Amino acid sequence: MIDLRSDTVTKPTPGMLAAMAAAEVGDEQVREDPTTNELQRRMAELLGQEAALFFPTATMANQAALRVLSRPGCKVVAEERTHVLIYEWGGPAIHAGLVMQGLAAEAGRPTPEQIEELDEFGPGSVLVLENTHRSSGGRVWPLEEFRGAVEAARFRGAAVHLDGARLFNAAIAAGIEPSAWGALADTVTVCFSKGLGCPFGAILAGPAETIERAWEGKFLFGGALRQSGIAAAAMLYALDHHAERLADDHARARRLAEGIGIDPATVATNFVSIPNEPGLRERLVERGVGVGDLRPGWLRAVTHLDVGDNDIEQAIERMQEVVHVHA
Ligand SMILES: Cc1ncc(COP(=O)(O)O)c(C=O)c1O
């Protein structure tokens, strides 16, 4: 099976496992895990923020961020198919008492005008921007558009959280530093169990005082670990060995698109968006290719660390027989 369902399916490499085995560890809950502390220091810098905090998952990091940035009864607003709104089990309503509002927006990117026109959106509310945007097919926010959305939210007195689960993909694709987007938001999540290839782990970065308060959510959600350095070592390894290579995933996604008759210009990062038809996924599975859901009417093929050039050429051969793209 060539598994293109998601970039979350990767297995730790021997090098990553060796780094985990050799990790220097301590008790994270009393902030004595040196490897976690080093990861947090490096990530704060990479994201252009004062401080960073390790979380087991990006979902937990997002939820902890919403808790610190908001007040119960206020709103979380995001493009309507953003992860925090539809894939986190209503977390913003349950954990932070927020009213959840989705906006229809091209490429997952709400415009300043849409933000200016929102009702009941001000201090205590949060705008969530996702980069890359999953459901639009791994699209990247152009920096100036992102800045425009952030400024519109700030003008309303609301906070801004960046769900940068795949921010490194965006940075590699755009050729700019993750901090370019990161420094503009109040808080930023980055996930390490996607293109970066870790078994789990995420980071939340923000101002020191905000991150200090995010500890509360981390404890509350059961995310304060003990020897978290085992995970942090994998994450540091990924920063050193798996960030630059995301460019290979992007090139392979473009090659795959081209090979199956999809315009490679629609591929911004490591997702290929495939128009769905009844039974298509099953026909692909029969031929040994796994694809995932993107949004209603669309499937995705996602390239990642465990998919090489030969896999892509084989996937093209198998997919060509069943994927029919009508221009
Ligand atoms: C955009 C986005 N944010 C957050 C998450 C949550 O990541 P995790 O599985 O680490 O909770 C995902 C996972 O698919 C995602 O795609």
CSV table of C-alpha atoms and ligand atoms in Angstrom, one decimal:
chain,number,residue,atom,x,y,z
A,1,MET,CA,0.0,0.0,0.0
A,2,ILE,CA,1.3,3.4,-0.9
A,3,ASP,CA,-0.2,5.4,1.9
A,4,LEU,CA,-1.0,9.0,0.8
A,5,ARG,CA,-3.9,9.4,3.3
A,6,SER,CA,-2.1,12.0,5.4
A,7,ASP,CA,1.4,13.1,6.5
A,8,THR,CA,0.6,11.9,10.0
A,9,VAL,CA,1.2,8.2,9.0
A,10,THR,CA,5.0,8.5,9.1
A,11,LYS,CA,7.0,6.2,11.4
A,12,PRO,CA,10.0,7.5,13.3
A,13,THR,CA,13.3,7.0,11.4
A,14,PRO,CA,16.2,5.1,13.0
A,15,GLY,CA,18.0,8.4,13.5
A,16,MET,CA,15.0,9.8,15.3
A,17,LEU,CA,14.7,6.7,17.5
A,18,ALA,CA,18.4,7.0,18.4
A,19,ALA,CA,18.0,10.6,19.4
A,20,MET,CA,15.0,9.7,21.5
A,21,ALA,CA,16.9,6.9,23.2
A,22,ALA,CA,19.8,9.2,24.0
A,23,ALA,CA,17.7,12.1,25.3
A,24,GLU,CA,18.6,13.7,28.5
A,25,VAL,CA,15.4,13.8,30.5
A,26,GLY,CA,13.9,15.2,33.8
A,27,ASP,CA,10.5,16.0,35.2
A,28,GLU,CA,8.7,18.3,32.8
A,29,GLN,CA,6.0,19.3,35.4
A,30,VAL,CA,8.7,21.0,37.5
A,31,ARG,CA,10.3,22.3,34.3
A,32,GLU,CA,13.4,20.2,34.8
A,33,ASP,CA,13.4,18.4,31.5
A,34,PRO,CA,16.5,19.8,29.8
A,35,THR,CA,15.6,18.6,26.3
A,36,THR,CA,12.1,20.0,26.5
A,37,ASN,CA,13.5,23.3,27.8
A,38,GLU,CA,15.9,23.4,24.8
A,39,LEU,CA,13.1,22.7,22.3
A,40,GLN,CA,11.0,25.4,23.8
A,41,ARG,CA,13.8,27.9,23.6
A,42,ARG,CA,14.6,27.1,20.0
A,43,MET,CA,10.9,27.1,19.0
A,44,ALA,CA,10.2,30.5,20.6
A,45,GLU,CA,13.1,31.9,18.5
A,46,LEU,CA,12.0,30.2,15.3
A,47,LEU,CA,8.4,31.5,15.7
A,48,GLY,CA,9.4,35.1,16.6
A,49,GLN,CA,7.8,34.8,20.0
A,50,GLU,CA,9.1,35.3,23.6
A,51,ALA,CA,8.3,31.8,24.9
A,52,ALA,CA,7.1,28.4,23.8
A,53,LEU,CA,5.5,25.4,25.5
A,54,PHE,CA,5.6,21.7,24.6
A,55,PHE,CA,2.2,19.9,24.1
A,56,PRO,CA,1.5,16.3,23.3
A,57,THR,CA,-0.8,17.3,20.4
A,58,ALA,CA,-1.6,20.3,18.3
A,59,THR,CA,-5.2,19.9,19.2
A,60,MET,CA,-4.3,20.5,22.9
A,61,ALA,CA,-2.1,23.4,22.0
A,62,ASN,CA,-4.9,25.0,20.0
A,63,GLN,CA,-7.4,24.5,22.8
A,64,ALA,CA,-5.0,25.9,25.5
A,65,ALA,CA,-4.4,28.9,23.3
A,66,LEU,CA,-8.1,29.6,22.9
A,67,ARG,CA,-8.6,29.4,26.7
A,68,VAL,CA,-5.9,32.0,27.4
A,69,LEU,CA,-6.8,34.4,24.6
A,70,SER,CA,-10.6,34.5,25.2
A,71,ARG,CA,-13.5,35.0,27.6
A,72,PRO,CA,-16.5,32.6,27.9
A,73,GLY,CA,-19.4,33.8,25.8
A,74,CYS,CA,-17.2,35.5,23.3
A,75,LYS,CA,-16.5,34.1,19.8
A,76,VAL,CA,-13.9,32.1,18.0
A,77,VAL,CA,-14.1,33.0,14.3
A,78,ALA,CA,-12.3,31.1,11.5
A,79,GLU,CA,-12.8,30.0,7.9
A,80,GLU,CA,-15.6,27.5,8.0
A,81,ARG,CA,-13.5,24.3,7.4
A,82,THR,CA,-10.6,25.2,9.8
A,83,HIS,CA,-9.4,22.4,12.0
A,84,VAL,CA,-10.4,24.1,15.3
A,85,LEU,CA,-14.0,24.5,14.2
A,86,ILE,CA,-14.7,21.0,12.8
A,87,TYR,CA,-12.1,18.5,13.8
A,88,GLU,CA,-11.6,19.3,17.5
A,89,TRP,CA,-14.9,17.9,18.8
A,90,GLY,CA,-16.4,21.3,19.7
A,91,GLY,CA,-13.4,22.0,22.0
A,92,PRO,CA,-13.7,25.8,21.8
A,93,ALA,CA,-17.3,25.6,23.1
A,94,ILE,CA,-16.5,23.0,25.7
A,95,HIS,CA,-13.2,24.1,27.1
A,96,ALA,CA,-13.4,27.9,26.7
A,97,GLY,CA,-17.2,28.5,26.4
A,98,LEU,CA,-16.8,30.2,23.0
A,99,VAL,CA,-19.4,30.7,20.3
A,100,MET,CA,-17.9,29.1,17.2
A,101,GLN,CA,-18.4,31.0,13.9
A,102,GLY,CA,-17.2,29.8,10.5
A,103,LEU,CA,-16.7,32.1,7.5
A,104,ALA,CA,-16.9,31.0,3.9
A,105,ALA,CA,-13.6,32.1,2.4
A,106,GLU,CA,-11.5,31.4,-0.7
A,107,ALA,CA,-8.5,29.2,-0.1
A,108,GLY,CA,-9.2,29.2,3.7
A,109,ARG,CA,-8.4,32.9,4.0
A,110,PRO,CA,-10.9,35.3,5.5
A,111,THR,CA,-10.5,38.8,4.2
A,112,PRO,CA,-10.2,42.0,6.3
A,113,GLU,CA,-13.6,43.1,5.0
A,114,GLN,CA,-15.2,39.9,6.3
A,115,ILE,CA,-13.6,40.5,9.7
A,116,GLU,CA,-14.6,44.1,9.8
A,117,GLU,CA,-18.2,43.1,9.2
A,118,LEU,CA,-18.5,40.5,12.0
A,119,ASP,CA,-21.1,41.0,14.7
A,120,GLU,CA,-20.3,40.5,18.4
A,121,PHE,CA,-16.6,40.3,17.7
A,122,GLY,CA,-14.2,42.3,19.9
A,123,PRO,CA,-12.2,42.0,23.2
A,124,GLY,CA,-12.4,38.4,24.5
A,125,SER,CA,-12.9,37.0,21.0
A,126,VAL,CA,-10.3,35.2,18.9
A,127,LEU,CA,-9.7,34.9,15.1
A,128,VAL,CA,-8.0,31.7,14.1
A,129,LEU,CA,-6.0,31.6,10.9
A,130,GLU,CA,-4.6,28.3,9.6
A,131,ASN,CA,-1.4,28.1,7.6
A,132,THR,CA,-1.1,26.0,5.6
A,133,HIS,CA,-4.8,25.6,5.4
A,134,ARG,CA,-5.7,21.9,5.4
A,135,SER,CA,-9.1,21.8,3.9
A,136,SER,CA,-8.3,24.1,1.0
A,137,GLY,CA,-5.6,21.7,0.0
A,138,GLY,CA,-2.5,22.7,2.0
A,139,ARG,CA,-2.6,26.3,0.7
A,140,VAL,CA,-0.2,29.0,2.0
A,141,TRP,CA,-1.2,32.4,3.3
A,142,PRO,CA,0.6,35.1,1.5
A,143,LEU,CA,2.3,37.2,4.2
A,144,GLU,CA,0.6,40.5,3.3
A,145,GLU,CA,-2.8,39.0,3.2
A,146,PHE,CA,-2.2,37.3,6.6
A,147,ARG,CA,-1.1,40.7,8.0
A,148,GLY,CA,-4.3,42.3,6.7
A,149,ALA,CA,-6.5,39.7,8.5
A,150,VAL,CA,-4.5,40.1,11.7
A,151,GLU,CA,-4.7,43.9,11.6
A,152,ALA,CA,-8.5,43.7,11.0
A,153,ALA,CA,-9.0,41.5,14.0
A,154,ARG,CA,-6.7,43.7,16.2
A,155,PHE,CA,-8.7,46.8,15.1
A,156,ARG,CA,-11.8,45.0,16.5
A,157,GLY,CA,-9.9,44.4,19.8
A,158,ALA,CA,-9.9,40.6,19.2
A,159,ALA,CA,-6.9,38.3,19.6
A,160,VAL,CA,-5.3,36.2,16.8
A,161,HIS,CA,-4.2,32.5,17.0
A,162,LEU,CA,-2.3,31.0,14.2
A,163,ASP,CA,-2.9,27.2,13.8
A,164,GLY,CA,0.4,26.6,12.1
A,165,ALA,CA,0.2,22.8,12.4
A,166,ARG,CA,2.0,22.8,9.0
A,167,LEU,CA,3.7,26.2,9.2
A,168,PHE,CA,7.1,24.7,8.2
A,169,ASN,CA,5.5,23.5,5.0
A,170,ALA,CA,4.3,27.1,4.4
A,171,ALA,CA,7.7,28.5,5.2
A,172,ILE,CA,9.6,26.1,2.9
A,173,ALA,CA,7.1,26.7,0.1
A,174,ALA,CA,7.2,30.5,0.4
A,175,GLY,CA,10.9,30.7,1.1
A,176,ILE,CA,10.3,32.8,4.2
A,177,GLU,CA,11.0,32.1,7.9
A,178,PRO,CA,8.1,30.7,10.1
A,179,SER,CA,8.6,33.7,12.3
A,180,ALA,CA,7.4,36.0,9.5
A,181,TRP,CA,3.8,34.8,10.2
A,182,GLY,CA,4.5,33.7,13.8
A,183,ALA,CA,5.5,37.0,15.1
A,184,LEU,CA,2.3,38.7,13.8
A,185,ALA,CA,-0.1,36.4,15.8
A,186,ASP,CA,-0.7,36.4,19.6
A,187,THR,CA,-0.1,32.7,19.8
A,188,VAL,CA,1.1,30.0,17.3
A,189,THR,CA,0.7,26.3,17.2
A,190,VAL,CA,3.1,24.1,15.3
A,191,CYS,CA,2.6,20.3,15.0
A,192,PHE,CA,5.5,17.9,14.8
A,193,SER,CA,3.6,14.7,13.9
A,194,LYS,CA,2.8,15.7,10.3
A,195,GLY,CA,5.5,16.6,7.7
A,196,LEU,CA,8.2,16.8,10.4
A,197,GLY,CA,7.7,13.1,11.0
A,198,CYS,CA,7.6,12.8,14.8
A,199,PRO,CA,5.3,10.2,16.6
A,200,PHE,CA,3.7,13.1,18.5
A,201,GLY,CA,4.4,16.5,19.8
A,202,ALA,CA,3.4,20.2,19.3
A,203,ILE,CA,4.5,23.6,20.4
A,204,LEU,CA,2.5,26.7,21.4
A,205,ALA,CA,4.4,29.9,21.3
A,206,GLY,CA,3.5,33.4,22.4
A,207,PRO,CA,4.3,36.2,24.8
A,208,ALA,CA,6.0,35.0,28.1
A,209,GLU,CA,3.0,36.0,30.2
A,210,THR,CA,0.5,34.2,27.8
A,211,ILE,CA,2.5,31.1,27.7
A,212,GLU,CA,2.8,31.1,31.5
A,213,ARG,CA,-1.0,31.1,31.7
A,214,ALA,CA,-1.2,28.4,29.0
A,215,TRP,CA,0.4,26.0,31.6
A,216,GLU,CA,-3.0,26.0,33.3
A,217,GLY,CA,-4.7,24.5,30.2
A,218,LYS,CA,-1.9,22.1,29.7
A,219,PHE,CA,-2.4,20.7,33.3
A,220,LEU,CA,-6.1,20.9,33.0
A,221,PHE,CA,-6.2,18.8,29.8
A,222,GLY,CA,-3.8,16.3,31.3
A,223,GLY,CA,-0.9,17.3,29.0
A,224,ALA,CA,1.7,18.1,31.6
A,225,LEU,CA,4.1,15.1,31.2
A,226,ARG,CA,7.1,13.9,33.1
A,227,GLN,CA,10.0,12.8,31.0
A,228,SER,CA,8.8,14.6,27.9
A,229,GLY,CA,12.4,14.9,26.7
A,230,ILE,CA,11.9,11.6,24.9
A,231,ALA,CA,9.4,13.4,22.6
A,232,ALA,CA,11.3,16.7,22.6
A,233,ALA,CA,14.4,14.9,21.4
A,234,ALA,CA,12.5,13.6,18.4
A,235,MET,CA,11.2,17.1,17.7
A,236,LEU,CA,14.7,18.6,17.9
A,237,TYR,CA,15.9,15.9,15.6
A,238,ALA,CA,13.1,16.8,13.2
A,239,LEU,CA,14.1,20.5,13.2
A,240,ASP,CA,17.6,19.5,12.2
A,241,HIS,CA,16.8,16.8,9.7
A,242,HIS,CA,13.2,17.0,8.5
A,243,ALA,CA,12.4,20.7,7.9
A,244,GLU,CA,14.4,21.5,4.8
A,245,ARG,CA,13.5,18.2,3.2
A,246,LEU,CA,9.8,19.3,3.1
A,247,ALA,CA,10.7,20.8,-0.3
A,248,ASP,CA,11.1,17.2,-1.5
A,249,ASP,CA,7.5,16.4,-0.4
A,250,HIS,CA,6.3,19.5,-2.2
A,251,ALA,CA,8.1,18.5,-5.4
A,252,ARG,CA,6.7,15.0,-5.2
A,253,ALA,CA,3.2,16.3,-4.7
A,254,ARG,CA,3.6,18.4,-7.9
A,255,ARG,CA,5.0,15.4,-9.8
A,256,LEU,CA,2.0,13.3,-8.6
A,257,ALA,CA,-0.5,15.9,-9.7
A,258,GLU,CA,1.1,16.3,-13.1
A,259,GLY,CA,1.2,12.5,-13.5
A,260,ILE,CA,-2.5,12.0,-12.9
A,261,GLY,CA,-3.6,15.0,-15.0
A,262,ILE,CA,-4.2,17.6,-12.2
A,263,ASP,CA,-2.8,21.0,-12.7
A,264,PRO,CA,0.4,21.2,-10.6
A,265,ALA,CA,-0.2,24.9,-10.1
A,266,THR,CA,-3.0,23.8,-7.7
A,267,VAL,CA,-0.4,22.2,-5.4
A,268,ALA,CA,1.0,24.7,-3.0
A,269,THR,CA,2.7,22.3,-0.5
A,270,ASN,CA,2.4,18.5,0.1
A,271,PHE,CA,-1.3,18.0,-0.7
A,272,VAL,CA,-2.8,17.0,-4.0
A,273,SER,CA,-6.5,17.8,-4.2
A,274,ILE,CA,-8.5,15.2,-6.2
A,275,PRO,CA,-12.1,15.7,-7.3
A,276,ASN,CA,-14.1,12.8,-5.7
A,277,GLU,CA,-16.4,10.4,-7.5
A,278,PRO,CA,-18.5,7.6,-6.1
A,279,GLY,CA,-16.3,4.6,-5.3
A,280,LEU,CA,-13.0,6.4,-6.2
A,281,ARG,CA,-11.4,5.9,-2.9
A,282,GLU,CA,-12.3,2.1,-2.9
A,283,ARG,CA,-10.9,1.7,-6.4
A,284,LEU,CA,-7.7,3.3,-5.4
A,285,VAL,CA,-7.4,1.1,-2.3
A,286,GLU,CA,-7.9,-2.0,-4.6
A,287,ARG,CA,-4.9,-0.8,-6.6
A,288,GLY,CA,-2.9,-0.3,-3.4
A,289,VAL,CA,-3.1,3.5,-3.0
A,290,GLY,CA,-4.5,5.1,0.1
A,291,VAL,CA,-6.0,8.6,-0.1
A,292,GLY,CA,-7.8,10.7,2.5
A,293,ASP,CA,-10.7,13.1,2.8
A,294,LEU,CA,-10.0,16.7,2.1
A,295,ARG,CA,-13.5,18.4,2.1
A,296,PRO,CA,-16.9,17.5,0.7
A,297,GLY,CA,-16.4,16.5,-2.9
A,298,TRP,CA,-12.7,16.3,-2.7
A,299,LEU,CA,-10.0,13.7,-1.7
A,300,ARG,CA,-6.4,14.4,-0.9
A,301,ALA,CA,-3.2,12.6,-1.7
A,302,VAL,CA,-0.5,13.7,0.8
A,303,THR,CA,3.2,13.3,0.3
A,304,HIS,CA,5.5,12.7,3.4
A,305,LEU,CA,8.7,11.4,4.7
A,306,ASP,CA,7.8,7.7,4.1
A,307,VAL,CA,7.0,8.3,0.4
A,308,GLY,CA,9.9,8.4,-2.1
A,309,ASP,CA,10.3,9.1,-5.8
A,310,ASN,CA,9.7,5.4,-6.8
A,311,ASP,CA,6.5,5.3,-4.7
A,312,ILE,CA,5.2,8.4,-6.5
A,313,GLU,CA,5.9,6.9,-9.9
A,314,GLN,CA,4.1,3.7,-8.9
A,315,ALA,CA,1.2,5.7,-7.4
A,316,ILE,CA,0.9,7.6,-10.7
A,317,GLU,CA,0.7,4.4,-12.7
A,318,ARG,CA,-1.9,2.9,-10.4
A,319,MET,CA,-3.9,6.1,-10.1
A,320,GLN,CA,-4.0,7.0,-13.8
A,321,GLU,CA,-6.3,4.1,-14.4
A,322,VAL,CA,-9.0,5.4,-12.1
A,323,VAL,CA,-8.6,9.2,-11.6
A,324,HIS,CA,-10.4,11.0,-14.3
A,325,VAL,CA,-10.0,14.7,-14.1
A,326,HIS,CA,-12.5,16.7,-16.2
A,327,ALA,CA,-10.9,20.0,-17.1
B,1,LIG,C1,-4.5,22.2,10.7
B,1,LIG,C2,-4.4,21.3,11.8
B,1,LIG,N1,-4.4,21.7,13.1
B,1,LIG,C3,-4.3,20.9,14.1
B,1,LIG,C4,-4.3,19.5,14.0
B,1,LIG,C5,-4.2,18.6,15.2
B,1,LIG,O1,-3.0,17.9,15.3
B,1,LIG,P1,-2.9,16.8,16.4
B,1,LIG,O2,-3.2,15.5,15.7
B,1,LIG,O3,-1.4,16.8,16.8
B,1,LIG,O4,-3.8,17.0,17.5
B,1,LIG,C6,-4.3,19.0,12.7
B,1,LIG,C7,-4.2,17.5,12.5
B,1,LIG,O5,-4.6,16.9,11.5
B,1,LIG,C8,-4.4,19.9,11.6
B,1,LIG,O6,-4.4,19.4,10.3
